[in-house]
XYZ file of C-alpha atoms in Angstrom:
196
model
C -9.389 33.401 -20.458
C -13.214 32.476 -18.505
C -14.289 33.640 -15.394
C -14.280 29.690 -13.845
C -10.412 30.235 -15.445
C -9.710 33.040 -13.643
C -11.373 31.831 -10.426
C -9.506 29.194 -10.195
C -6.597 30.809 -11.358
C -6.997 33.169 -7.930
C -7.620 30.338 -5.764
C -4.432 28.046 -6.430
C -2.682 31.703 -5.902
C -4.288 32.272 -2.591
C -3.039 28.555 -1.666
C 0.913 28.629 -2.324
C 0.562 32.576 -1.163
C -1.135 30.640 2.000
C 0.609 28.051 1.921
C 4.270 30.206 2.166
C 3.337 32.130 4.806
C 2.044 28.951 6.646
C 6.065 26.448 5.502
C 7.167 29.975 6.005
C 5.801 29.845 10.115
C 7.019 25.675 9.880
C 10.574 26.936 9.455
C 10.272 28.596 12.565
C 8.928 25.960 14.784
C 11.331 23.511 16.596
C 10.308 20.561 15.192
C 12.579 18.035 16.662
C 15.046 15.841 14.103
C 13.307 13.189 12.612
C 10.017 14.917 11.897
C 8.594 15.178 8.354
C 5.801 18.207 7.643
C 3.776 18.476 5.728
C 0.164 19.877 4.962
C -2.835 17.941 3.684
C -6.096 19.356 2.602
C -4.790 22.708 5.224
C -3.844 20.523 7.515
C -0.167 20.427 8.594
C 1.046 17.391 9.484
C 4.116 16.178 11.685
C 5.231 12.863 12.049
C 8.574 11.150 12.497
C 10.159 8.400 10.349
C 11.031 5.865 11.569
C 13.615 3.586 11.002
C 11.662 0.337 8.467
C 9.619 3.995 7.002
C 13.220 5.469 5.937
C 14.608 1.665 5.233
C 12.145 1.363 2.385
C 12.726 5.376 0.825
C 16.556 4.370 0.739
C 15.511 0.772 -0.939
C 12.596 2.782 -3.639
C 15.868 5.890 -3.860
C 17.938 2.802 -5.107
C 16.489 1.353 -7.306
C 15.757 4.376 -9.454
C 18.600 5.324 -9.822
C 20.119 1.773 -10.460
C 17.945 2.622 -12.937
C 18.233 5.660 -14.320
C 21.887 6.590 -12.897
C 23.201 8.489 -10.369
C 22.092 12.309 -11.647
C 18.167 11.986 -12.016
C 16.019 14.619 -10.045
C 14.987 12.280 -7.197
C 13.544 13.915 -3.232
C 12.394 12.776 -0.503
C 10.506 14.631 1.244
C 11.320 17.875 -0.440
C 7.885 19.930 -0.585
C 5.645 20.202 -4.205
C 1.982 22.012 -4.209
C 0.227 20.584 -5.972
C -3.884 20.213 -6.848
C -6.755 20.891 -4.871
C -7.293 22.336 -1.427
C -4.517 23.948 0.275
C -1.923 20.854 -0.259
C 2.175 21.347 -0.148
C 2.892 17.826 -0.066
C 6.682 16.188 0.833
C 6.060 12.427 -1.033
C 9.242 9.925 0.534
C 9.244 9.176 -3.303
C 9.169 12.497 -5.943
C 10.595 11.667 -9.408
C 11.068 13.823 -11.512
C 10.815 13.671 -15.769
C 14.070 14.870 -17.490
C 14.687 18.305 -18.212
C 12.413 19.539 -14.804
C 12.666 23.450 -14.276
C 12.056 25.632 -10.291
C 9.073 27.403 -10.750
C 9.206 31.415 -10.704
C 9.175 30.900 -6.548
C 11.936 28.250 -6.813
C 9.574 25.282 -6.355
C 9.894 22.072 -7.835
C 6.590 21.448 -10.619
C 3.350 18.469 -9.595
C 3.411 19.024 -14.482
C 6.765 17.506 -13.083
C 6.429 14.605 -10.982
C 5.720 10.796 -12.941
C 6.571 9.187 -9.635
C 5.319 9.107 -6.119
C 5.973 6.312 -3.816
C 4.477 6.912 0.223
C 5.595 4.517 2.827
C 2.368 4.546 5.634
C 3.222 5.058 8.482
C 0.349 4.462 11.216
C -0.355 8.321 12.154
C -0.735 9.130 8.664
C -1.563 6.382 6.126
C -4.973 7.967 5.822
C -3.859 10.375 3.628
C -1.548 8.278 1.241
C -4.806 6.117 0.343
C -6.486 8.842 0.498
C -6.720 13.283 -0.388
C -2.964 12.184 -1.680
C -3.776 9.955 -3.557
C -6.206 11.732 -5.531
C -4.064 14.762 -5.865
C -1.594 12.920 -7.649
C -4.371 11.290 -9.449
C -5.586 15.039 -10.295
C -1.935 15.829 -10.651
C -1.315 12.276 -13.533
C 0.782 11.726 -11.775
C 1.449 8.704 -14.183
C 3.278 6.246 -11.879
C 1.962 6.575 -7.545
C 3.573 3.887 -5.283
C 2.464 2.935 -1.556
C 4.228 0.848 0.384
C 2.649 -1.123 3.486
C 4.534 -2.260 5.749
C 1.969 -3.725 8.503
C 0.464 -5.427 5.932
C 3.318 -6.567 3.608
C 1.687 -5.449 -0.290
C 3.180 -3.019 -2.232
C 0.262 -0.719 -4.008
C 0.493 0.742 -6.998
C -2.075 2.706 -8.942
C -1.131 4.235 -12.915
C -3.606 5.548 -15.328
C -4.123 8.760 -14.204
C -7.876 10.006 -15.738
C -10.594 12.726 -14.754
C -8.459 13.087 -10.959
C -8.827 9.032 -10.036
C -6.210 6.380 -10.858
C -7.903 3.697 -13.753
C -5.616 0.628 -12.689
C -5.098 -0.971 -9.106
C -2.687 -3.538 -8.235
C -2.042 -4.611 -4.627
C 1.483 -7.378 -4.024
C 2.512 -8.685 -1.702
C 6.167 -7.523 -0.349
C 8.858 -10.164 -2.614
C 6.694 -10.223 -5.528
C 8.180 -7.633 -8.346
C 5.755 -4.603 -8.318
C 6.346 -4.019 -12.900
C 6.206 -0.209 -13.836
C 7.776 -1.938 -17.349
C 4.258 -0.266 -19.393
C 4.506 2.839 -17.451
C 7.133 6.053 -18.325
C 8.821 4.597 -15.960
C 10.196 1.207 -17.989
C 11.608 0.040 -14.376
C 10.784 -3.776 -12.084
C 11.305 -2.730 -8.471
C 12.754 -5.989 -7.004
C 10.191 -5.894 -2.733
C 11.605 -8.853 -1.213
C 13.960 -6.460 1.390
C 11.607 -4.480 1.969
C 10.979 -4.209 5.994
C 8.124 -5.232 7.277
C 6.592 -4.094 10.613
């Protein structure tokens, strides 16, 4: 290992330890039912899950499970540590590769994530378009989908390279999201996505 690799490993280890400690503390707090908690770049965010938000998440999960089968690993609001400074993210939807296994700490690895979807909330939307998008690109998540009920649009990011997505497509709700050229090989209908 080089000195740089040692420092990166040490920083990752320090971040993981810090995230573990923070999540342990958060689990002891009286977080209101229906709220999602995650840590983005070291800042704790707690946001309510609204019905439009949850309905969109379910439609995305249904589309994934219809295409890949009920046994595929698809999660909502489950902590996955992503690259960057203190990113203990809980994506609205995360699909893992076949054969994905938990790491030695009992958590899913960002290296096994092949799809992430986030549904925009007014309070945390800037994270989805900013630091979370960057973290997903750095982690080389092949497909990142943002569903924005305020705009009535989906934003599809693919082809991650050097910490950025090279392809960015915006589609109005009602237009199918074509992901057939991605590892998902899926077309997702958006005509039932609710608007705010």
